[in-house]
mmCIF file of C-alpha atoms in Angstrom:
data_model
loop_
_atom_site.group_PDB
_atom_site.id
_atom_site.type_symbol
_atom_site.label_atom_id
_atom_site.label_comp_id
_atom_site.label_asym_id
_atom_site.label_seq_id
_atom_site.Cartn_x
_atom_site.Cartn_y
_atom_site.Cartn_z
ATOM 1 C CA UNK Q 17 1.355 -252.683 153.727
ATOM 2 C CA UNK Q 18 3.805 -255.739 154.276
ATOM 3 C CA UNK Q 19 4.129 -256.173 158.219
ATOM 4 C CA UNK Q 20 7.557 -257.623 158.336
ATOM 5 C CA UNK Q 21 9.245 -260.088 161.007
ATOM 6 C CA UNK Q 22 12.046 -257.570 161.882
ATOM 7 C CA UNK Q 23 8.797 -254.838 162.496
ATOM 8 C CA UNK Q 24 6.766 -257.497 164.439
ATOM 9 C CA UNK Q 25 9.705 -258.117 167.518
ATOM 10 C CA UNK Q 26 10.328 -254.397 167.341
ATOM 11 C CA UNK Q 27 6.766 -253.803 168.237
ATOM 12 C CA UNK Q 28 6.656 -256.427 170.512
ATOM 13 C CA UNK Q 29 9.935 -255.263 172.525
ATOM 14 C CA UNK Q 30 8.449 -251.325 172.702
ATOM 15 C CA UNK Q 31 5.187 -252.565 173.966
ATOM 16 C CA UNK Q 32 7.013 -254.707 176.812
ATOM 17 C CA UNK Q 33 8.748 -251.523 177.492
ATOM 18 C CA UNK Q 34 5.542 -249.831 177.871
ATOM 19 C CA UNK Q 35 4.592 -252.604 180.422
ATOM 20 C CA UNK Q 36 8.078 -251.288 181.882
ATOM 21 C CA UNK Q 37 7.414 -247.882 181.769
ATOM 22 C CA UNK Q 38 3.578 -248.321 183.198
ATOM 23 C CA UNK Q 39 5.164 -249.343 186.448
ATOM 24 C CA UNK Q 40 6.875 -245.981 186.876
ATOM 25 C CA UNK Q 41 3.477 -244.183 187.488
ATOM 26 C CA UNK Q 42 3.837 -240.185 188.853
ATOM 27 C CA UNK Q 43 0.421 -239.981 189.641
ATOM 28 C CA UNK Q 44 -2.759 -242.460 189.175
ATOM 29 C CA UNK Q 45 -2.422 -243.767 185.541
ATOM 30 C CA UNK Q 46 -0.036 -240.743 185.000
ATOM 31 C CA UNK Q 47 3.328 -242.956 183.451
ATOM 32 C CA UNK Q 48 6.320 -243.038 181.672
ATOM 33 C CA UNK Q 49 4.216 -246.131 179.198
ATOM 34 C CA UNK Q 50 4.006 -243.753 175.383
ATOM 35 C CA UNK Q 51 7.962 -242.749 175.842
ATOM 36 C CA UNK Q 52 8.217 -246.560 173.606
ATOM 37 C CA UNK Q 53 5.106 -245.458 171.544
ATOM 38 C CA UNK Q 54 6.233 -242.228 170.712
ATOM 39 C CA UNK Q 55 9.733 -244.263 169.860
ATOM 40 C CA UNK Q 56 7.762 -246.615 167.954
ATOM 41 C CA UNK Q 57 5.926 -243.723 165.800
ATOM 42 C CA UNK Q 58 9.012 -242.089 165.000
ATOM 43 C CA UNK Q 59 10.980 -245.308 163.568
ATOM 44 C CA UNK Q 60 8.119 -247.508 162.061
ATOM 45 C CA UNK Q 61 5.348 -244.970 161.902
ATOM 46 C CA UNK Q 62 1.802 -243.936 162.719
ATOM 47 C CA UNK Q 63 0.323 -247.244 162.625
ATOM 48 C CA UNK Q 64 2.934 -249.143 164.956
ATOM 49 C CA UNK Q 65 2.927 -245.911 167.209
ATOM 50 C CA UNK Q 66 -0.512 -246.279 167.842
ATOM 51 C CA UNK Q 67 -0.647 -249.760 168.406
ATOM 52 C CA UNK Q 68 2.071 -249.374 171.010
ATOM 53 C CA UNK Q 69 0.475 -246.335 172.166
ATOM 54 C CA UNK Q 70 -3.010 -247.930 172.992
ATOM 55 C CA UNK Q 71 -1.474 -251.501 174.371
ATOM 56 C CA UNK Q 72 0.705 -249.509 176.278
ATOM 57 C CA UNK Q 73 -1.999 -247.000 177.998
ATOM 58 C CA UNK Q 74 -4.200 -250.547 178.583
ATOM 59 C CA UNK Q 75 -1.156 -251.679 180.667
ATOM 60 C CA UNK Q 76 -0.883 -248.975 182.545
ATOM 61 C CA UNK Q 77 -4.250 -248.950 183.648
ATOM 62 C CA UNK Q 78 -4.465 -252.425 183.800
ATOM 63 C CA UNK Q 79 -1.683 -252.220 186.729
ATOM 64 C CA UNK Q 80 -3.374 -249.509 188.453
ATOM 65 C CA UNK Q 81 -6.759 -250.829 188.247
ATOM 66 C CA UNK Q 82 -8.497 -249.160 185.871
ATOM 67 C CA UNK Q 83 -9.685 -246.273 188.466
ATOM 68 C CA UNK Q 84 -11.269 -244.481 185.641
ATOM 69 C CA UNK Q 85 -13.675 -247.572 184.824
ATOM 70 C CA UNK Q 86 -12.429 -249.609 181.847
ATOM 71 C CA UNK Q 87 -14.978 -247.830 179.053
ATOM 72 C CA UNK Q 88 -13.588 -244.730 180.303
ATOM 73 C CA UNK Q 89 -9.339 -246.171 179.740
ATOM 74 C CA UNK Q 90 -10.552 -247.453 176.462
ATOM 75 C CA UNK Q 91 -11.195 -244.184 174.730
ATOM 76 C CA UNK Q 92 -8.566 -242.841 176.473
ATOM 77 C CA UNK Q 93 -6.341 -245.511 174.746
ATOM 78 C CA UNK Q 94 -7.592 -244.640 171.655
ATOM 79 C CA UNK Q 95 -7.006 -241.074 172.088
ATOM 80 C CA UNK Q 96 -3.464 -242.331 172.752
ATOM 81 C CA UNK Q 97 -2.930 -244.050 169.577
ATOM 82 C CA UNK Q 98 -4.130 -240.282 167.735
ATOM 83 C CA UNK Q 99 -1.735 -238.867 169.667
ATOM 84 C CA UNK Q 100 0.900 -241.143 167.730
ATOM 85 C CA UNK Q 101 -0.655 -240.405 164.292
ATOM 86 C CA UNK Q 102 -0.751 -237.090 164.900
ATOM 87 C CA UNK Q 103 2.893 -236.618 166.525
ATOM 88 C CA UNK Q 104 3.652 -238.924 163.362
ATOM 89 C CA UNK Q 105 2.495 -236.409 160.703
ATOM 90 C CA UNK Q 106 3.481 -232.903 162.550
ATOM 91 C CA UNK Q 107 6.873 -234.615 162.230
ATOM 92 C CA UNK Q 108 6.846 -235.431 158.766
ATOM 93 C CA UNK Q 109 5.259 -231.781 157.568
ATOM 94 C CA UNK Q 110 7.788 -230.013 159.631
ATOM 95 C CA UNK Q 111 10.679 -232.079 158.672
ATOM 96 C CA UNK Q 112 9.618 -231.538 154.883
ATOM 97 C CA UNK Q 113 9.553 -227.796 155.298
ATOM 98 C CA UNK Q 114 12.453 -227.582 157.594
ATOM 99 C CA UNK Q 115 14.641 -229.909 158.846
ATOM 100 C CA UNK Q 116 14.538 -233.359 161.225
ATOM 101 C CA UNK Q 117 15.448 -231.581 164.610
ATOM 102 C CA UNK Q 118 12.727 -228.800 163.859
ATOM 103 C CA UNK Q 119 10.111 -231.276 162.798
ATOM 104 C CA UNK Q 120 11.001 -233.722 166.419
ATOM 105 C CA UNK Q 121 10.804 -230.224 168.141
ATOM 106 C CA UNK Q 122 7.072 -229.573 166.920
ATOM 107 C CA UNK Q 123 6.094 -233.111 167.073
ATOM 108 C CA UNK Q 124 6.749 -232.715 170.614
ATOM 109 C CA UNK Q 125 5.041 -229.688 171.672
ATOM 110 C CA UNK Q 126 2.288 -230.795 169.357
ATOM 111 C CA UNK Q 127 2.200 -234.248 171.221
ATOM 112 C CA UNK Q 128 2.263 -232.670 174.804
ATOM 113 C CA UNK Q 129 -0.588 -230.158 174.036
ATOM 114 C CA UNK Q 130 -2.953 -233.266 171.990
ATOM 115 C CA UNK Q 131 -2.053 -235.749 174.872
ATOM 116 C CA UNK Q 132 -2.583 -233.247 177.851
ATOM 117 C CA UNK Q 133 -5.089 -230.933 177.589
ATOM 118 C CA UNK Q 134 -7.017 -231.869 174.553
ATOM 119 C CA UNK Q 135 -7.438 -235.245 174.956
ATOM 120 C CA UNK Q 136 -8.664 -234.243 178.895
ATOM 121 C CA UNK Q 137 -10.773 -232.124 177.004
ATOM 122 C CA UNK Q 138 -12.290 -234.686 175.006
ATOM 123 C CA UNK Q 139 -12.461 -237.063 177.260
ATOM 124 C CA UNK Q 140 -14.329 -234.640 179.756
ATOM 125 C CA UNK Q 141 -17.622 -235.859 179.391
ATOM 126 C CA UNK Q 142 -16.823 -239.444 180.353
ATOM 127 C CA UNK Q 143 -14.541 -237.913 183.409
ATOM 128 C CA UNK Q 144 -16.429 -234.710 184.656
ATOM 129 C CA UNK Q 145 -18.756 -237.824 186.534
ATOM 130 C CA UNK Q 146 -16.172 -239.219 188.133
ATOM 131 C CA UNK Q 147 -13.498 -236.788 188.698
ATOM 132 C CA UNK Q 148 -15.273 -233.511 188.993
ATOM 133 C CA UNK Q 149 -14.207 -230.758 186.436
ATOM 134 C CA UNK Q 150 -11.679 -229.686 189.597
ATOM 135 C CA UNK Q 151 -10.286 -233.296 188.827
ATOM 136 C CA UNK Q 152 -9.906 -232.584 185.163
ATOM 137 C CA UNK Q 153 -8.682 -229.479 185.433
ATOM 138 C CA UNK Q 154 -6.224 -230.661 188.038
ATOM 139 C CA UNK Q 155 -4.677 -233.178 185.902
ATOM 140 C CA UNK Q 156 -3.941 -230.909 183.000
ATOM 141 C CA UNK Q 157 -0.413 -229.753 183.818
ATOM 142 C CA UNK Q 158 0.927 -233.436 185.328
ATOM 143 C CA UNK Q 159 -0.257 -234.849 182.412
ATOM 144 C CA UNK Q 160 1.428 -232.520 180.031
ATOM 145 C CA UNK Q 161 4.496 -232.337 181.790
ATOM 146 C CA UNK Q 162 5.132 -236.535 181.346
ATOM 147 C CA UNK Q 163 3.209 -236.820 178.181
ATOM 148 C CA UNK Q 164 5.918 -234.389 176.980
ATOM 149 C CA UNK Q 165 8.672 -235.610 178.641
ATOM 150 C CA UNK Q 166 7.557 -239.036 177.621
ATOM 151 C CA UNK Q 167 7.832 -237.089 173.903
ATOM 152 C CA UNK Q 168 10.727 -235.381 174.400
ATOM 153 C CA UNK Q 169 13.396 -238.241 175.738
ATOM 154 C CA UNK Q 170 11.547 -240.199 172.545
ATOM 155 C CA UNK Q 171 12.565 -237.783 170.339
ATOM 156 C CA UNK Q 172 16.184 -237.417 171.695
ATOM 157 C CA UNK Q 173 16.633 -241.041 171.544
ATOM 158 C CA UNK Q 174 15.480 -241.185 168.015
ATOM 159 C CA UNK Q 175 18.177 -238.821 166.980
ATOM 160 C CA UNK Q 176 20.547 -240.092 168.440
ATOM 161 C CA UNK Q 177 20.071 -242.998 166.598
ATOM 162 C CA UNK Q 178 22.348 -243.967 163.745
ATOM 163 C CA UNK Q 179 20.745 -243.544 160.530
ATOM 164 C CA UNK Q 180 21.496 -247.661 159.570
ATOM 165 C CA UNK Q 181 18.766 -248.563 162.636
ATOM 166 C CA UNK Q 182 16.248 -245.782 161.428
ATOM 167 C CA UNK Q 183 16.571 -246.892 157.493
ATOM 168 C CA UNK Q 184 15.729 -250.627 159.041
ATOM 169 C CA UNK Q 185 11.800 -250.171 159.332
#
């Protein structure tokens, strides 16, 4: 895979928007930091997504202080960036089989289930110690509700897009 100039700034500008977002925490390390990911994922694909995805999840908990210990923020960054490869290839199957706005559609439901309560799920047994499974359980539905919304204005950004800037990566 050529990694081209044009791709390289791109990246760079969506993962200083992530910075951006990171400051607009709802609650803890709860922010609006994968909307540029999930951006990212749908224009250049899973491998820029994820990069974005992780670097922007690092930032966010970077500015908050890492309250979940830094191992812990780590592996949830990397959950992040399979978040993007997923969302990246429930949007291509769908799209294939149906149509672009169906495929966005899924990615995004698909995206806000992964990133909310599965990842919490997986992550459990590095944050049942220092959350409680009350703690976990609690952050479920706030974490759903931005990681989709995060999705969801992503997705309705990317269509709105003119197909000249989506051909460009």
């Amino acid at each position: 895979m050529k990694i081209t100039t044009k791709q390289l700034v791109f990246t760079a500008l969506l993962i200083a928007l992530s910075f951006i977002g990171a400051q607009l925490k709802i609650f803890g390390t709860i922010a609006f930091d994968s909307l540029p990911a999930y951006l990212g994922t749908f224009l250049m694909g899973p491998i820029f997504g994820a990069i974005i995805g992780i670097i922007g999840h690092l930032l966010t908990a970077a500015t908050s202080g890492f309250p979940m210990t830094l191992p812990v923020h780590c592996v949830i960054a990397l959950g992040m960036g399979l978040t993007m490869v997923g969302t990246w290839y429930t949007y291509l199957f769908v799209k294939k089989i149906a149509n672009e706005t169906l495929g966005l559609l899924i990615s995004v439901i698909a995206a806000t289930i992964f990133n909310g309560p599965i990842l919490l799920l997986l992550c459990s047994p590095l944050l049942v110690p220092i959350l409680t499974w009350a703690g976990v359980i609690a952050l479920m539905l706030p974490l759903a509700l931005v990681g989709g919304l995060n999705a969801l204005i992503a997705a309705v950004i990317y269509k709105a897009l003119p197909d000249s800037i989506k051909n460009q990566f």
